[in-house]
Amino acid sequence: MADIKVLLVDDHEVVRKGMSFLLEDEPSLEIVGEASGGKEALEKIPELKPNLILLDINMPEMNGIETAAIISKRFPKIKVLIFSMHNDPDYILKSIESKVDGYILKDADKEEIVKAMHVVHNGEKYFPPEVSAILVSAMQSNAGIKPMHSNQKVLGVLSKKEVEVLKFIADGKSSKDIAEKLGLSIRTVSNHRANMLKKTNLNNTAELVRIASTEGL
């Protein structure tokens, strides 16, 4: 039985059918249903019982960002992965504010899509390097904000090892990838993630990366 039960939400049928075809041979994934918009998705969740939603942003009646915010409140255990053509930082930041678990672009290949689903299903955030780069660039140029190389805001309270882990997170690496690169256990990397959020009093690592990027990460 597949561990990841996916609800596809996109207003274009060709995208939904194409994604179903692309993922049908993945033994760890099961497409439990489709929805053409946010309202339909919210109506189908209780019946279909997905544990991951692949969600487009631009949809009629209720867009993906609004839908994600409602899902996080009504169904907090369900993971939400944005699947969008938009690489605009405003869309990415608004998605993060809506508490999505990840954001990938529609030009991603099958390997990355499957990887993203597994990462968020396992309780981690997934923002690939190209998305992280967009965020960093936007924060550095926004209203004249320049990276700070010495401060006591976020980076100043983190240990050297935590900053090292954070840099890998900003590059879109999973805890498993980081553990392998640093010679640590996955549990240790997860502990570093938790400690960083506790020290900075932030809600998620995406928010941490966004702020730290303005401080010279």
PDB file of C-alpha atoms in Angstrom:
ATOM      1  CA  MET A   1       0.000   0.000   0.000  1.00  0.00           C
ATOM      2  CA  ALA A   2       1.317   3.448  -0.931  1.00  0.00           C
ATOM      3  CA  ASP A   3       2.383   5.670   1.967  1.00  0.00           C
ATOM      4  CA  ILE A   4       1.729   8.965   0.204  1.00  0.00           C
ATOM      5  CA  LYS A   5      -1.871   9.591  -0.826  1.00  0.00           C
ATOM      6  CA  VAL A   6      -2.033  12.552  -3.179  1.00  0.00           C
ATOM      7  CA  LEU A   7      -4.866  14.878  -4.127  1.00  0.00           C
ATOM      8  CA  LEU A   8      -4.073  16.787  -7.342  1.00  0.00           C
ATOM      9  CA  VAL A   9      -5.519  20.302  -7.430  1.00  0.00           C
ATOM     10  CA  ASP A  10      -5.218  22.257 -10.686  1.00  0.00           C
ATOM     11  CA  ASP A  11      -7.789  24.007 -12.849  1.00  0.00           C
ATOM     12  CA  HIS A  12      -6.284  22.539 -16.020  1.00  0.00           C
ATOM     13  CA  GLU A  13      -7.410  18.970 -16.655  1.00  0.00           C
ATOM     14  CA  VAL A  14      -4.435  18.302 -18.925  1.00  0.00           C
ATOM     15  CA  VAL A  15      -2.078  19.076 -16.020  1.00  0.00           C
ATOM     16  CA  ARG A  16      -3.966  16.775 -13.645  1.00  0.00           C
ATOM     17  CA  LYS A  17      -4.094  13.920 -16.152  1.00  0.00           C
ATOM     18  CA  GLY A  18      -0.466  14.417 -17.104  1.00  0.00           C
ATOM     19  CA  MET A  19       0.635  14.312 -13.478  1.00  0.00           C
ATOM     20  CA  SER A  20      -1.454  11.204 -12.822  1.00  0.00           C
ATOM     21  CA  PHE A  21       0.191   9.481 -15.777  1.00  0.00           C
ATOM     22  CA  LEU A  22       3.655  10.629 -14.688  1.00  0.00           C
ATOM     23  CA  LEU A  23       3.279   9.268 -11.161  1.00  0.00           C
ATOM     24  CA  GLU A  24       1.191   6.143 -11.749  1.00  0.00           C
ATOM     25  CA  ASP A  25       4.189   3.789 -11.650  1.00  0.00           C
ATOM     26  CA  GLU A  26       5.540   5.145  -8.351  1.00  0.00           C
ATOM     27  CA  PRO A  27       4.841   2.430  -5.739  1.00  0.00           C
ATOM     28  CA  SER A  28       5.100   4.847  -2.810  1.00  0.00           C
ATOM     29  CA  LEU A  29       2.499   7.219  -4.273  1.00  0.00           C
ATOM     30  CA  GLU A  30      -1.220   6.874  -4.856  1.00  0.00           C
ATOM     31  CA  ILE A  31      -3.318   9.520  -6.601  1.00  0.00           C
ATOM     32  CA  VAL A  32      -6.527   9.343  -4.566  1.00  0.00           C
ATOM     33  CA  GLY A  33      -8.334  12.048  -6.503  1.00  0.00           C
ATOM     34  CA  GLU A  34      -8.374  15.302  -8.432  1.00  0.00           C
ATOM     35  CA  ALA A  35      -9.946  18.716  -7.967  1.00  0.00           C
ATOM     36  CA  SER A  36     -10.209  21.649 -10.356  1.00  0.00           C
ATOM     37  CA  GLY A  37     -10.111  24.310  -7.660  1.00  0.00           C
ATOM     38  CA  GLY A  38      -9.688  25.129  -3.990  1.00  0.00           C
ATOM     39  CA  LYS A  39     -13.344  24.834  -3.009  1.00  0.00           C
ATOM     40  CA  GLU A  40     -13.691  21.443  -4.669  1.00  0.00           C
ATOM     41  CA  ALA A  41     -10.503  20.273  -2.967  1.00  0.00           C
ATOM     42  CA  LEU A  42     -11.774  21.285   0.475  1.00  0.00           C
ATOM     43  CA  GLU A  43     -15.026  19.423  -0.187  1.00  0.00           C
ATOM     44  CA  LYS A  44     -13.206  16.256  -1.281  1.00  0.00           C
ATOM     45  CA  ILE A  45     -10.593  16.054   1.477  1.00  0.00           C
ATOM     46  CA  PRO A  46     -12.852  14.411   4.117  1.00  0.00           C
ATOM     47  CA  GLU A  47     -13.922  11.712   1.657  1.00  0.00           C
ATOM     48  CA  LEU A  48     -10.624  11.029  -0.122  1.00  0.00           C
ATOM     49  CA  LYS A  49      -8.407  11.395   2.970  1.00  0.00           C
ATOM     50  CA  PRO A  50      -5.199  12.494   1.218  1.00  0.00           C
ATOM     51  CA  ASN A  51      -2.087  13.113   3.290  1.00  0.00           C
ATOM     52  CA  LEU A  52      -0.458  15.317   0.639  1.00  0.00           C
ATOM     53  CA  ILE A  53      -1.936  17.884  -1.709  1.00  0.00           C
ATOM     54  CA  LEU A  54      -0.184  18.981  -4.898  1.00  0.00           C
ATOM     55  CA  LEU A  55      -1.621  22.450  -5.328  1.00  0.00           C
ATOM     56  CA  ASP A  56      -1.589  24.979  -8.164  1.00  0.00           C
ATOM     57  CA  ILE A  57      -1.789  28.705  -7.344  1.00  0.00           C
ATOM     58  CA  ASN A  58      -3.815  30.382 -10.100  1.00  0.00           C
ATOM     59  CA  MET A  59      -7.307  28.915  -9.950  1.00  0.00           C
ATOM     60  CA  PRO A  60     -10.801  30.452 -10.188  1.00  0.00           C
ATOM     61  CA  GLU A  61     -12.974  31.078  -7.112  1.00  0.00           C
ATOM     62  CA  MET A  62     -10.255  30.230  -4.595  1.00  0.00           C
ATOM     63  CA  ASN A  63      -6.559  30.364  -5.414  1.00  0.00           C
ATOM     64  CA  GLY A  64      -3.923  27.999  -4.106  1.00  0.00           C
ATOM     65  CA  ILE A  65      -2.557  30.383  -1.482  1.00  0.00           C
ATOM     66  CA  GLU A  66      -6.009  30.876   0.046  1.00  0.00           C
ATOM     67  CA  THR A  67      -6.646  27.145  -0.150  1.00  0.00           C
ATOM     68  CA  ALA A  68      -3.348  26.314   1.556  1.00  0.00           C
ATOM     69  CA  ALA A  69      -4.118  28.677   4.439  1.00  0.00           C
ATOM     70  CA  ILE A  70      -7.485  27.002   5.022  1.00  0.00           C
ATOM     71  CA  ILE A  71      -6.024  23.503   4.787  1.00  0.00           C
ATOM     72  CA  SER A  72      -3.369  24.351   7.392  1.00  0.00           C
ATOM     73  CA  LYS A  73      -6.137  25.326   9.824  1.00  0.00           C
ATOM     74  CA  ARG A  74      -8.760  22.667   9.068  1.00  0.00           C
ATOM     75  CA  PHE A  75      -6.460  19.770   8.230  1.00  0.00           C
ATOM     76  CA  PRO A  76      -3.092  20.512   9.897  1.00  0.00           C
ATOM     77  CA  LYS A  77      -1.765  16.983   9.356  1.00  0.00           C
ATOM     78  CA  ILE A  78      -2.068  17.201   5.572  1.00  0.00           C
ATOM     79  CA  LYS A  79       1.071  18.301   3.749  1.00  0.00           C
ATOM     80  CA  VAL A  80       0.722  20.942   1.033  1.00  0.00           C
ATOM     81  CA  LEU A  81       3.156  21.168  -1.863  1.00  0.00           C
ATOM     82  CA  ILE A  82       2.714  24.103  -4.225  1.00  0.00           C
ATOM     83  CA  PHE A  83       3.216  23.155  -7.886  1.00  0.00           C
ATOM     84  CA  SER A  84       3.282  26.376  -9.858  1.00  0.00           C
ATOM     85  CA  MET A  85       4.599  28.040 -12.996  1.00  0.00           C
ATOM     86  CA  HIS A  86       5.261  31.222 -11.008  1.00  0.00           C
ATOM     87  CA  ASN A  87       8.803  32.010  -9.923  1.00  0.00           C
ATOM     88  CA  ASP A  88       7.777  35.433  -8.631  1.00  0.00           C
ATOM     89  CA  PRO A  89       9.029  35.999  -5.047  1.00  0.00           C
ATOM     90  CA  ASP A  90       5.650  37.465  -4.037  1.00  0.00           C
ATOM     91  CA  TYR A  91       3.924  34.166  -4.808  1.00  0.00           C
ATOM     92  CA  ILE A  92       6.605  32.209  -2.974  1.00  0.00           C
ATOM     93  CA  LEU A  93       6.520  34.435   0.126  1.00  0.00           C
ATOM     94  CA  LYS A  94       2.724  34.444   0.258  1.00  0.00           C
ATOM     95  CA  SER A  95       2.754  30.658  -0.019  1.00  0.00           C
ATOM     96  CA  ILE A  96       5.183  30.426   2.896  1.00  0.00           C
ATOM     97  CA  GLU A  97       2.923  32.726   4.922  1.00  0.00           C
ATOM     98  CA  SER A  98       0.074  30.305   4.158  1.00  0.00           C
ATOM     99  CA  LYS A  99       2.173  27.579   5.823  1.00  0.00           C
ATOM    100  CA  VAL A 100       2.788  25.398   2.785  1.00  0.00           C
ATOM    101  CA  ASP A 101       5.319  22.590   3.187  1.00  0.00           C
ATOM    102  CA  GLY A 102       7.080  23.138  -0.105  1.00  0.00           C
ATOM    103  CA  TYR A 103       7.122  24.961  -3.420  1.00  0.00           C
ATOM    104  CA  ILE A 104       8.287  23.541  -6.751  1.00  0.00           C
ATOM    105  CA  LEU A 105       8.048  24.901 -10.256  1.00  0.00           C
ATOM    106  CA  LYS A 106       6.125  23.194 -13.043  1.00  0.00           C
ATOM    107  CA  ASP A 107       9.257  22.729 -15.108  1.00  0.00           C
ATOM    108  CA  ALA A 108      10.612  20.331 -12.460  1.00  0.00           C
ATOM    109  CA  ASP A 109      11.326  16.810 -13.684  1.00  0.00           C
ATOM    110  CA  LYS A 110       9.726  13.663 -12.303  1.00  0.00           C
ATOM    111  CA  GLU A 111      12.668  12.887 -10.029  1.00  0.00           C
ATOM    112  CA  GLU A 112      12.418  16.244  -8.289  1.00  0.00           C
ATOM    113  CA  ILE A 113       8.636  16.089  -7.972  1.00  0.00           C
ATOM    114  CA  VAL A 114       8.810  12.657  -6.338  1.00  0.00           C
ATOM    115  CA  LYS A 115      11.672  13.788  -4.090  1.00  0.00           C
ATOM    116  CA  ALA A 116       9.703  16.857  -3.001  1.00  0.00           C
ATOM    117  CA  MET A 117       6.685  14.721  -2.143  1.00  0.00           C
ATOM    118  CA  HIS A 118       8.758  12.368  -0.022  1.00  0.00           C
ATOM    119  CA  VAL A 119      10.522  15.222   1.771  1.00  0.00           C
ATOM    120  CA  VAL A 120       7.324  17.019   2.788  1.00  0.00           C
ATOM    121  CA  HIS A 121       5.587  13.732   3.611  1.00  0.00           C
ATOM    122  CA  ASN A 122       8.417  13.055   6.068  1.00  0.00           C
ATOM    123  CA  GLY A 123       7.729  16.317   7.857  1.00  0.00           C
ATOM    124  CA  GLU A 124      10.383  18.522   6.278  1.00  0.00           C
ATOM    125  CA  LYS A 125      10.106  21.611   4.095  1.00  0.00           C
ATOM    126  CA  TYR A 126      11.090  21.500   0.438  1.00  0.00           C
ATOM    127  CA  PHE A 127      12.243  24.569  -1.444  1.00  0.00           C
ATOM    128  CA  PRO A 128      14.624  23.641  -4.291  1.00  0.00           C
ATOM    129  CA  PRO A 129      17.752  25.717  -4.979  1.00  0.00           C
ATOM    130  CA  GLU A 130      16.129  27.785  -7.728  1.00  0.00           C
ATOM    131  CA  VAL A 131      13.262  28.791  -5.414  1.00  0.00           C
ATOM    132  CA  SER A 132      15.621  29.542  -2.518  1.00  0.00           C
ATOM    133  CA  ALA A 133      17.748  31.662  -4.862  1.00  0.00           C
ATOM    134  CA  ILE A 134      14.696  33.692  -5.881  1.00  0.00           C
ATOM    135  CA  LEU A 135      13.898  34.364  -2.219  1.00  0.00           C
ATOM    136  CA  VAL A 136      17.448  35.366  -1.366  1.00  0.00           C
ATOM    137  CA  SER A 137      17.690  37.690  -4.370  1.00  0.00           C
ATOM    138  CA  ALA A 138      14.341  39.294  -3.566  1.00  0.00           C
ATOM    139  CA  MET A 139      15.213  39.887   0.072  1.00  0.00           C
ATOM    140  CA  GLN A 140      18.596  41.394  -0.761  1.00  0.00           C
ATOM    141  CA  SER A 141      17.138  43.824  -3.297  1.00  0.00           C
ATOM    142  CA  ASN A 142      13.878  44.642  -1.512  1.00  0.00           C
ATOM    143  CA  ALA A 143      13.750  48.272  -0.409  1.00  0.00           C
ATOM    144  CA  GLY A 144      17.504  48.535  -0.520  1.00  0.00           C
ATOM    145  CA  ILE A 145      18.080  45.745   1.983  1.00  0.00           C
ATOM    146  CA  LYS A 146      21.694  44.614   1.906  1.00  0.00           C
ATOM    147  CA  PRO A 147      23.111  41.468   3.453  1.00  0.00           C
ATOM    148  CA  MET A 148      24.757  42.038   6.813  1.00  0.00           C
ATOM    149  CA  HIS A 149      27.924  40.129   7.508  1.00  0.00           C
ATOM    150  CA  SER A 150      28.042  40.765  11.228  1.00  0.00           C
ATOM    151  CA  ASN A 151      24.934  40.962  13.387  1.00  0.00           C
ATOM    152  CA  GLN A 152      23.209  39.576  16.424  1.00  0.00           C
ATOM    153  CA  LYS A 153      19.731  39.056  15.001  1.00  0.00           C
ATOM    154  CA  VAL A 154      19.404  35.530  13.620  1.00  0.00           C
ATOM    155  CA  LEU A 155      22.827  34.355  12.537  1.00  0.00           C
ATOM    156  CA  GLY A 156      24.323  35.827  15.687  1.00  0.00           C
ATOM    157  CA  VAL A 157      22.470  33.385  17.937  1.00  0.00           C
ATOM    158  CA  LEU A 158      23.254  30.269  15.899  1.00  0.00           C
ATOM    159  CA  SER A 159      26.271  28.032  16.366  1.00  0.00           C
ATOM    160  CA  LYS A 160      28.803  27.538  13.567  1.00  0.00           C
ATOM    161  CA  LYS A 161      27.403  24.071  12.866  1.00  0.00           C
ATOM    162  CA  GLU A 162      23.822  25.370  12.815  1.00  0.00           C
ATOM    163  CA  VAL A 163      24.768  28.035  10.264  1.00  0.00           C
ATOM    164  CA  GLU A 164      26.414  25.321   8.182  1.00  0.00           C
ATOM    165  CA  VAL A 165      23.225  23.250   8.302  1.00  0.00           C
ATOM    166  CA  LEU A 166      21.144  26.331   7.488  1.00  0.00           C
ATOM    167  CA  LYS A 167      23.178  27.008   4.346  1.00  0.00           C
ATOM    168  CA  PHE A 168      22.399  23.502   3.093  1.00  0.00           C
ATOM    169  CA  ILE A 169      18.708  24.028   3.902  1.00  0.00           C
ATOM    170  CA  ALA A 170      18.781  27.244   1.854  1.00  0.00           C
ATOM    171  CA  ASP A 171      20.184  25.212  -1.042  1.00  0.00           C
ATOM    172  CA  GLY A 172      17.154  22.922  -0.882  1.00  0.00           C
ATOM    173  CA  LYS A 173      18.908  19.947   0.713  1.00  0.00           C
ATOM    174  CA  SER A 174      16.894  17.443   2.764  1.00  0.00           C
ATOM    175  CA  SER A 175      17.945  16.305   6.238  1.00  0.00           C
ATOM    176  CA  LYS A 176      19.218  13.068   4.696  1.00  0.00           C
ATOM    177  CA  ASP A 177      21.358  14.974   2.181  1.00  0.00           C
ATOM    178  CA  ILE A 178      22.733  17.269   4.890  1.00  0.00           C
ATOM    179  CA  ALA A 179      23.516  14.342   7.179  1.00  0.00           C
ATOM    180  CA  GLU A 180      25.517  12.639   4.430  1.00  0.00           C
ATOM    181  CA  LYS A 181      27.454  15.786   3.534  1.00  0.00           C
ATOM    182  CA  LEU A 182      28.325  16.684   7.138  1.00  0.00           C
ATOM    183  CA  GLY A 183      28.830  13.145   8.440  1.00  0.00           C
ATOM    184  CA  LEU A 184      25.983  13.469  10.931  1.00  0.00           C
ATOM    185  CA  SER A 185      22.948  11.360  11.737  1.00  0.00           C
ATOM    186  CA  ILE A 186      19.567  12.447  10.393  1.00  0.00           C
ATOM    187  CA  ARG A 187      18.388  12.811  13.998  1.00  0.00           C
ATOM    188  CA  THR A 188      21.242  15.233  14.720  1.00  0.00           C
ATOM    189  CA  VAL A 189      20.349  17.335  11.679  1.00  0.00           C
ATOM    190  CA  SER A 190      16.695  17.355  12.771  1.00  0.00           C
ATOM    191  CA  ASN A 191      17.797  18.469  16.236  1.00  0.00           C
ATOM    192  CA  HIS A 192      19.791  21.313  14.684  1.00  0.00           C
ATOM    193  CA  ARG A 193      16.673  22.391  12.767  1.00  0.00           C
ATOM    194  CA  ALA A 194      14.565  22.360  15.930  1.00  0.00           C
ATOM    195  CA  ASN A 195      17.205  24.200  17.960  1.00  0.00           C
ATOM    196  CA  MET A 196      17.533  26.938  15.336  1.00  0.00           C
ATOM    197  CA  LEU A 197      13.784  27.569  15.377  1.00  0.00           C
ATOM    198  CA  LYS A 198      13.747  27.583  19.173  1.00  0.00           C
ATOM    199  CA  LYS A 199      16.669  30.024  19.396  1.00  0.00           C
ATOM    200  CA  THR A 200      15.176  32.405  16.840  1.00  0.00           C
ATOM    201  CA  ASN A 201      11.544  31.993  17.910  1.00  0.00           C
ATOM    202  CA  LEU A 202      10.498  31.364  14.300  1.00  0.00           C
ATOM    203  CA  ASN A 203       7.810  29.010  13.003  1.00  0.00           C
ATOM    204  CA  ASN A 204       9.607  27.235  10.168  1.00  0.00           C
ATOM    205  CA  THR A 205      12.956  26.905   8.431  1.00  0.00           C
ATOM    206  CA  ALA A 206      11.705  28.654   5.281  1.00  0.00           C
ATOM    207  CA  GLU A 207      11.094  31.776   7.368  1.00  0.00           C
ATOM    208  CA  LEU A 208      14.499  31.323   8.990  1.00  0.00           C
ATOM    209  CA  VAL A 209      16.224  31.102   5.595  1.00  0.00           C
ATOM    210  CA  ARG A 210      14.352  34.172   4.366  1.00  0.00           C
ATOM    211  CA  ILE A 211      15.474  36.304   7.317  1.00  0.00           C
ATOM    212  CA  ALA A 212      18.990  34.893   7.504  1.00  0.00           C
ATOM    213  CA  SER A 213      19.501  35.649   3.809  1.00  0.00           C
ATOM    214  CA  THR A 214      19.242  39.362   4.602  1.00  0.00           C
ATOM    215  CA  GLU A 215      21.965  38.937   7.208  1.00  0.00           C
ATOM    216  CA  GLY A 216      24.614  37.510   4.923  1.00  0.00           C
ATOM    217  CA  LEU A 217      23.838  33.766   4.977  1.00  0.00           C
TER     218      LEU A 217
END
